[in-house]
Amino acid sequence: MAVALDEAAAAREWIEAANPSYPCVIDADHVVAERYGFINVPTAIWIDEDDRIVRPPDVTPVDDLFKDFTGIDSSVHHAQLGAWVREGVLPLALDEVAANQKVPSLDDHLARLHRRIGAWLHRSGRDAEAAPHFDRARALAPWDWAVQRGSMPLTGGDPFGQEFFDFAEAWAAAGSPGYSWGNAILRRERNEGS
Amino acid sequence: MTTLTILRGDGEATVAAGATERATIAVDDVAAATGWELRPEGLCRGAVCVPLRDRDAVVVDDRVDLARLGEALHLPVAIDTEAGVAALGDDPVQIAASLRDRRAADFTLPTVDATPFTFSSLGRKKQLLVAWASW
């Protein structure tokens, strides 16, 4: 199923264009990010028949639109997914899944709460009151893309503009904090396969 | 009368605000606003009760102080009394324990047409959960 970390009004045109056969929900307040511990989209999580996470959340492009930027070939994930569904083969041992699961810090949680208040005030047109909450959220979770980039549409910013490129550059210079096994594994397999 | 809206991840409730500068909720409104009910044995949700070591700090004049409720339950809280809004988070320790056990958390969220959908209603089969956004 698909979870949009987005306002319904922003997600609607994409959902209608995709006309998905699977369920698609709106998570404007990032509840799923809070409960599964992830910080960016697109993120994939695999859950087995026993309600256990068997592939921890990490950034997983579903196509190659941003391949030059991410360095990730989506076919690797697709192949892994096929092997899991058809043969039950997992890309990570279960202890590695747990070891690679990010656990949100208290500041991560508080950042999300302030973002929630900011978004709620923004929806009521109270942007002046919302601003300090978005600022607080950004300060508490400086490398959480959903807090940083995901707040730009609500604060007059452009998530595809200079504000985003400045953030992405600073994040990369800081060593890509918050990204873990997924990128490393997908990149490694791509290099081995090339 | 001024109000206080309490945002929780899966819903919100608006109750009458208190007269003080602190965010407080009438005892009768606490369950609807926070999911926790004030009982003689403490703050309770379902069968779980958390005793209050310093009840007089949490409950003043038949009103529950939201910041102190958060402290007592170890729940993160963000409060803006001037704007009349607060956000109450889930228990970070429980979330961490659940993730370390690889347990998949359930959630109920609206579809784009505002129909609630519960993840667990898909039943026990392999699930691919993909989070995306227009940004």
CSV table of C-alpha atoms in Angstrom, one decimal:
chain,number,residue,atom,x,y,z
A,1,MET,CA,0.0,0.0,0.0
A,2,ALA,CA,1.0,3.6,-0.4
A,3,VAL,CA,1.3,6.3,2.2
A,4,ALA,CA,1.5,9.9,1.1
A,5,LEU,CA,3.5,12.1,3.6
A,6,ASP,CA,1.6,15.0,2.2
A,7,GLU,CA,-1.4,17.3,2.4
A,8,ALA,CA,-4.4,15.7,0.7
A,9,ALA,CA,-4.8,18.6,-1.7
A,10,ALA,CA,-1.2,18.2,-2.9
A,11,ALA,CA,-1.4,14.4,-3.2
A,12,ARG,CA,-4.7,14.2,-5.0
A,13,GLU,CA,-3.6,14.8,-8.5
A,14,TRP,CA,-0.9,12.1,-8.3
A,15,ILE,CA,-3.3,9.6,-6.8
A,16,GLU,CA,-5.9,10.3,-9.4
A,17,ALA,CA,-3.3,10.0,-12.2
A,18,ALA,CA,-2.0,6.7,-10.8
A,19,ASN,CA,-5.5,5.4,-10.1
A,20,PRO,CA,-4.0,2.7,-7.9
A,21,SER,CA,-5.4,-0.7,-7.4
A,22,TYR,CA,-3.9,-0.8,-3.9
A,23,PRO,CA,-4.9,1.3,-0.9
A,24,CYS,CA,-3.4,4.8,-0.7
A,25,VAL,CA,-3.7,6.9,2.5
A,26,ILE,CA,-2.8,10.5,3.4
A,27,ASP,CA,-0.4,10.9,6.3
A,28,ALA,CA,-0.2,14.7,6.5
A,29,ASP,CA,1.1,14.5,10.1
A,30,HIS,CA,3.8,11.8,9.4
A,31,VAL,CA,2.3,9.2,11.7
A,32,VAL,CA,3.7,6.3,9.8
A,33,ALA,CA,7.2,8.0,9.7
A,34,GLU,CA,6.9,8.3,13.5
A,35,ARG,CA,5.9,4.7,14.1
A,36,TYR,CA,8.4,3.1,11.5
A,37,GLY,CA,11.3,5.5,12.1
A,38,PHE,CA,12.0,6.9,8.6
A,39,ILE,CA,13.0,10.4,7.5
A,40,ASN,CA,12.5,10.7,3.8
A,41,VAL,CA,10.5,9.5,0.8
A,42,PRO,CA,10.3,7.4,-1.2
A,43,THR,CA,10.7,4.8,1.5
A,44,ALA,CA,9.9,1.1,1.2
A,45,ILE,CA,9.2,-1.2,4.1
A,46,TRP,CA,8.6,-5.0,3.8
A,47,ILE,CA,6.2,-6.6,6.2
A,48,ASP,CA,5.7,-10.4,6.3
A,49,GLU,CA,2.7,-12.6,7.1
A,50,ASP,CA,3.5,-12.4,10.8
A,51,ASP,CA,3.4,-8.6,10.9
A,52,ARG,CA,7.2,-8.4,11.2
A,53,ILE,CA,9.4,-5.9,9.4
A,54,VAL,CA,11.7,-7.9,7.2
A,55,ARG,CA,13.3,-5.1,5.2
A,56,PRO,CA,13.8,-2.0,7.4
A,57,PRO,CA,12.6,1.4,6.0
A,58,ASP,CA,15.0,3.2,3.8
A,59,VAL,CA,15.0,5.4,0.8
A,60,THR,CA,14.0,3.3,-2.2
A,61,PRO,CA,13.2,4.9,-5.5
A,62,VAL,CA,10.4,3.1,-7.3
A,63,ASP,CA,11.8,4.2,-10.7
A,64,ASP,CA,15.0,5.7,-12.2
A,65,LEU,CA,13.7,9.3,-12.5
A,66,PHE,CA,16.3,10.6,-10.0
A,67,LYS,CA,19.0,7.9,-10.6
A,68,ASP,CA,21.7,10.5,-11.5
A,69,PHE,CA,21.1,12.2,-8.2
A,70,THR,CA,20.6,9.2,-5.9
A,71,GLY,CA,22.9,6.8,-7.6
A,72,ILE,CA,20.3,4.1,-7.0
A,73,ASP,CA,19.1,1.7,-9.7
A,74,SER,CA,15.4,0.8,-8.9
A,75,SER,CA,15.8,-2.6,-10.6
A,76,VAL,CA,17.8,-3.9,-7.7
A,77,HIS,CA,14.9,-3.4,-5.3
A,78,HIS,CA,12.5,-4.8,-7.8
A,79,ALA,CA,14.6,-7.9,-8.1
A,80,GLN,CA,14.9,-8.2,-4.4
A,81,LEU,CA,11.1,-7.8,-4.0
A,82,GLY,CA,10.5,-10.5,-6.6
A,83,ALA,CA,12.8,-13.0,-4.9
A,84,TRP,CA,11.0,-12.3,-1.6
A,85,VAL,CA,7.5,-12.7,-2.9
A,86,ARG,CA,8.2,-15.7,-5.1
A,87,GLU,CA,10.9,-17.6,-3.1
A,88,GLY,CA,10.9,-16.0,0.4
A,89,VAL,CA,14.5,-14.9,0.0
A,90,LEU,CA,15.4,-11.9,2.0
A,91,PRO,CA,18.2,-9.4,1.2
A,92,LEU,CA,19.1,-9.1,4.9
A,93,ALA,CA,19.4,-11.6,7.7
A,94,LEU,CA,16.8,-10.8,10.4
A,95,ASP,CA,19.4,-9.7,12.9
A,96,GLU,CA,20.7,-7.3,10.3
A,97,VAL,CA,17.2,-6.0,9.8
A,98,ALA,CA,16.9,-5.1,13.5
A,99,ALA,CA,20.4,-3.7,13.5
A,100,ASN,CA,19.6,-1.4,10.5
A,101,GLN,CA,16.3,-0.2,11.9
A,102,LYS,CA,16.6,3.5,12.8
A,103,VAL,CA,15.0,4.4,16.2
A,104,PRO,CA,13.8,8.0,16.5
A,105,SER,CA,15.3,10.1,19.2
A,106,LEU,CA,13.2,12.2,21.6
A,107,ASP,CA,14.2,15.3,19.5
A,108,ASP,CA,13.0,13.5,16.4
A,109,HIS,CA,9.6,13.0,18.1
A,110,LEU,CA,9.4,16.6,19.4
A,111,ALA,CA,10.3,17.9,15.9
A,112,ARG,CA,7.4,16.0,14.5
A,113,LEU,CA,5.0,17.4,17.2
A,114,HIS,CA,6.1,21.0,16.4
A,115,ARG,CA,5.7,20.3,12.7
A,116,ARG,CA,2.2,19.0,13.4
A,117,ILE,CA,1.3,22.2,15.3
A,118,GLY,CA,2.8,24.3,12.5
A,119,ALA,CA,0.9,22.4,9.8
A,120,TRP,CA,-2.4,22.6,11.8
A,121,LEU,CA,-2.0,26.4,12.2
A,122,HIS,CA,-1.0,26.7,8.5
A,123,ARG,CA,-4.2,24.9,7.4
A,124,SER,CA,-6.2,27.5,9.3
A,125,GLY,CA,-4.3,30.3,7.6
A,126,ARG,CA,-2.4,31.2,10.8
A,127,ASP,CA,1.1,31.2,9.2
A,128,ALA,CA,2.6,33.8,11.6
A,129,GLU,CA,1.8,31.6,14.5
A,130,ALA,CA,2.9,28.5,12.6
A,131,ALA,CA,6.4,29.8,11.7
A,132,PRO,CA,8.0,29.4,15.2
A,133,HIS,CA,6.9,25.8,15.3
A,134,PHE,CA,8.3,25.0,11.9
A,135,ASP,CA,11.5,26.7,13.0
A,136,ARG,CA,11.6,24.6,16.2
A,137,ALA,CA,11.0,21.4,14.2
A,138,ARG,CA,13.8,22.2,11.8
A,139,ALA,CA,16.2,22.9,14.7
A,140,LEU,CA,15.3,19.7,16.5
A,141,ALA,CA,15.7,17.4,13.4
A,142,PRO,CA,18.2,19.1,11.1
A,143,TRP,CA,18.6,16.1,8.8
A,144,ASP,CA,15.0,14.8,8.7
A,145,TRP,CA,14.0,15.3,5.1
A,146,ALA,CA,10.3,15.0,5.9
A,147,VAL,CA,10.6,17.8,8.5
A,148,GLN,CA,12.9,20.0,6.4
A,149,ARG,CA,11.9,19.5,2.7
A,150,GLY,CA,8.4,18.2,3.6
A,151,SER,CA,7.7,21.5,5.4
A,152,MET,CA,8.8,23.7,2.5
A,153,PRO,CA,5.4,23.6,0.7
A,154,LEU,CA,3.7,24.8,4.0
A,155,THR,CA,6.1,27.6,4.6
A,156,GLY,CA,6.2,29.4,1.3
A,157,GLY,CA,9.3,27.5,0.2
A,158,ASP,CA,10.0,25.4,-2.9
A,159,PRO,CA,10.9,21.8,-2.3
A,160,PHE,CA,12.5,21.7,-5.8
A,161,GLY,CA,14.2,25.2,-5.4
A,162,GLN,CA,17.3,26.7,-4.0
A,163,GLU,CA,16.2,26.1,-0.4
A,164,PHE,CA,16.1,22.4,-1.1
A,165,PHE,CA,19.4,22.3,-2.9
A,166,ASP,CA,21.1,24.2,0.0
A,167,PHE,CA,19.7,21.6,2.4
A,168,ALA,CA,20.7,18.7,0.3
A,169,GLU,CA,24.2,20.0,-0.1
A,170,ALA,CA,24.6,20.6,3.7
A,171,TRP,CA,23.2,17.1,4.4
A,172,ALA,CA,25.6,15.5,1.9
A,173,ALA,CA,28.5,17.4,3.4
A,174,ALA,CA,27.5,16.1,6.8
A,175,GLY,CA,27.9,12.6,5.6
A,176,SER,CA,24.3,11.8,4.5
A,177,PRO,CA,23.0,11.4,8.1
A,178,GLY,CA,20.0,9.2,8.6
A,179,TYR,CA,20.5,7.0,5.5
A,180,SER,CA,21.7,3.5,6.3
A,181,TRP,CA,21.8,0.1,4.7
A,182,GLY,CA,19.5,0.6,1.8
A,183,ASN,CA,21.6,3.1,-0.2
A,184,ALA,CA,24.8,1.2,0.6
A,185,ILE,CA,23.4,-2.1,-0.4
A,186,LEU,CA,21.6,-0.9,-3.5
A,187,ARG,CA,24.7,1.0,-4.7
A,188,ARG,CA,27.0,-1.9,-3.9
A,189,GLU,CA,24.9,-4.4,-5.9
A,190,ARG,CA,24.7,-1.9,-8.8
A,191,ASN,CA,28.4,-1.6,-8.9
A,192,GLU,CA,28.9,-5.4,-8.7
A,193,GLY,CA,26.5,-5.8,-11.5
A,194,SER,CA,28.0,-3.2,-13.7
B,1,MET,CA,-14.7,30.7,25.7
B,2,THR,CA,-11.2,30.0,24.4
B,3,THR,CA,-10.3,26.5,23.4
B,4,LEU,CA,-7.4,24.1,23.4
B,5,THR,CA,-7.0,21.7,20.5
B,6,ILE,CA,-4.9,18.6,21.3
B,7,LEU,CA,-3.4,17.0,18.2
B,8,ARG,CA,-2.6,13.3,18.4
B,9,GLY,CA,-1.2,11.4,15.4
B,10,ASP,CA,-4.5,9.7,14.6
B,11,GLY,CA,-6.9,12.5,15.5
B,12,GLU,CA,-7.6,15.7,17.4
B,13,ALA,CA,-9.9,17.0,20.0
B,14,THR,CA,-10.9,20.5,21.0
B,15,VAL,CA,-11.8,21.2,24.6
B,16,ALA,CA,-12.4,24.3,26.8
B,17,ALA,CA,-9.1,25.9,27.7
B,18,GLY,CA,-8.3,26.8,31.3
B,19,ALA,CA,-8.0,30.2,32.8
B,20,THR,CA,-4.3,30.0,33.6
B,21,GLU,CA,-1.3,30.4,31.3
B,22,ARG,CA,-0.7,26.6,31.5
B,23,ALA,CA,-2.4,24.2,29.1
B,24,THR,CA,-5.0,22.4,31.2
B,25,ILE,CA,-7.9,20.1,30.5
B,26,ALA,CA,-11.0,19.6,32.6
B,27,VAL,CA,-10.9,16.1,34.2
B,28,ASP,CA,-14.1,15.1,32.3
B,29,ASP,CA,-12.4,16.0,29.0
B,30,VAL,CA,-9.1,14.3,29.5
B,31,ALA,CA,-10.1,10.9,28.1
B,32,ALA,CA,-11.5,12.4,24.9
B,33,ALA,CA,-8.6,14.8,24.5
B,34,THR,CA,-5.6,12.5,25.3
B,35,GLY,CA,-6.9,8.9,25.3
B,36,TRP,CA,-6.0,8.7,29.0
B,37,GLU,CA,-8.6,8.7,31.7
B,38,LEU,CA,-8.1,10.0,35.2
B,39,ARG,CA,-9.0,7.4,37.8
B,40,PRO,CA,-8.3,7.0,41.5
B,41,GLU,CA,-5.4,4.6,40.6
B,42,GLY,CA,-3.8,7.1,38.2
B,43,LEU,CA,-4.0,7.8,34.5
B,44,CYS,CA,-5.5,4.8,32.7
B,45,ARG,CA,-5.9,3.7,29.1
B,46,GLY,CA,-7.7,0.4,28.8
B,47,ALA,CA,-6.3,-2.0,31.3
B,48,VAL,CA,-3.1,0.0,31.7
B,49,CYS,CA,-2.9,2.4,34.7
B,50,VAL,CA,0.1,4.6,35.4
B,51,PRO,CA,0.1,5.7,39.1
B,52,LEU,CA,0.7,9.4,39.7
B,53,ARG,CA,3.5,10.0,42.2
B,54,ASP,CA,2.6,13.7,42.6
B,55,ARG,CA,-1.1,13.9,41.8
B,56,ASP,CA,-1.4,17.4,43.0
B,57,ALA,CA,1.1,18.6,40.4
B,58,VAL,CA,-0.9,16.9,37.6
B,59,VAL,CA,-4.4,17.7,38.7
B,60,VAL,CA,-5.2,21.2,39.9
B,61,ASP,CA,-8.7,22.5,40.5
B,62,ASP,CA,-10.2,19.5,38.7
B,63,ARG,CA,-8.1,20.2,35.6
B,64,VAL,CA,-5.2,18.1,34.3
B,65,ASP,CA,-2.0,19.9,33.4
B,66,LEU,CA,-1.1,18.7,29.9
B,67,ALA,CA,2.7,19.2,30.3
B,68,ARG,CA,2.7,17.3,33.6
B,69,LEU,CA,0.5,14.5,32.1
B,70,GLY,CA,3.2,14.2,29.5
B,71,GLU,CA,5.9,14.0,32.1
B,72,ALA,CA,4.0,11.4,34.1
B,73,LEU,CA,3.3,9.2,31.1
B,74,HIS,CA,6.7,9.8,29.5
B,75,LEU,CA,5.0,11.1,26.4
B,76,PRO,CA,6.5,13.9,24.3
B,77,VAL,CA,4.4,17.1,24.3
B,78,ALA,CA,4.5,20.4,22.4
B,79,ILE,CA,2.3,23.2,23.7
B,80,ASP,CA,1.4,26.6,22.3
B,81,THR,CA,-1.1,28.1,24.8
B,82,GLU,CA,-1.3,31.4,23.0
B,83,ALA,CA,-2.4,29.7,19.8
B,84,GLY,CA,-4.6,27.3,21.7
B,85,VAL,CA,-3.0,24.1,20.3
B,86,ALA,CA,-0.9,21.3,21.6
B,87,ALA,CA,0.5,18.0,20.2
B,88,LEU,CA,0.8,14.8,22.2
B,89,GLY,CA,3.1,12.1,20.9
B,90,ASP,CA,3.2,8.4,21.2
B,91,ASP,CA,5.5,6.8,23.8
B,92,PRO,CA,9.0,6.9,22.3
B,93,VAL,CA,10.1,3.9,24.4
B,94,GLN,CA,7.3,1.7,23.1
B,95,ILE,CA,8.0,2.8,19.6
B,96,ALA,CA,11.7,1.9,20.0
B,97,ALA,CA,10.9,-1.4,21.6
B,98,SER,CA,8.5,-2.3,18.8
B,99,LEU,CA,11.0,-1.4,16.1
B,100,ARG,CA,13.8,-3.3,17.7
B,101,ASP,CA,11.4,-6.4,17.8
B,102,ARG,CA,10.7,-5.7,14.1
B,103,ARG,CA,7.0,-5.4,14.9
B,104,ALA,CA,4.9,-3.7,12.2
B,105,ALA,CA,2.9,-0.9,13.8
B,106,ASP,CA,-0.7,-0.6,12.7
B,107,PHE,CA,-2.2,2.8,11.7
B,108,THR,CA,-5.5,4.2,10.6
B,109,LEU,CA,-5.3,7.1,8.1
B,110,PRO,CA,-7.7,8.7,5.7
B,111,THR,CA,-7.7,8.1,2.0
B,112,VAL,CA,-7.7,11.1,-0.3
B,113,ASP,CA,-11.5,11.0,-0.1
B,114,ALA,CA,-11.3,11.1,3.7
B,115,THR,CA,-12.4,7.5,4.2
B,116,PRO,CA,-10.5,6.0,7.2
B,117,PHE,CA,-8.4,3.0,6.2
B,118,THR,CA,-6.7,0.7,8.7
B,119,PHE,CA,-3.4,-1.0,7.6
B,120,SER,CA,-4.2,-4.3,9.4
B,121,SER,CA,-7.4,-4.7,7.5
B,122,LEU,CA,-5.3,-6.0,4.6
B,123,GLY,CA,-4.8,-9.2,6.6
B,124,ARG,CA,-1.8,-11.4,7.1
B,125,LYS,CA,0.1,-11.5,3.8
B,126,LYS,CA,3.3,-10.0,2.5
B,127,GLN,CA,3.0,-6.2,2.4
B,128,LEU,CA,5.0,-3.6,0.6
B,129,LEU,CA,4.6,-0.3,2.3
B,130,VAL,CA,5.7,2.6,0.2
B,131,ALA,CA,5.8,6.2,1.6
B,132,TRP,CA,5.9,8.9,-1.0
B,133,ALA,CA,5.1,12.6,-1.3
B,134,SER,CA,4.7,15.3,-4.0
B,135,TRP,CA,7.6,17.2,-2.5
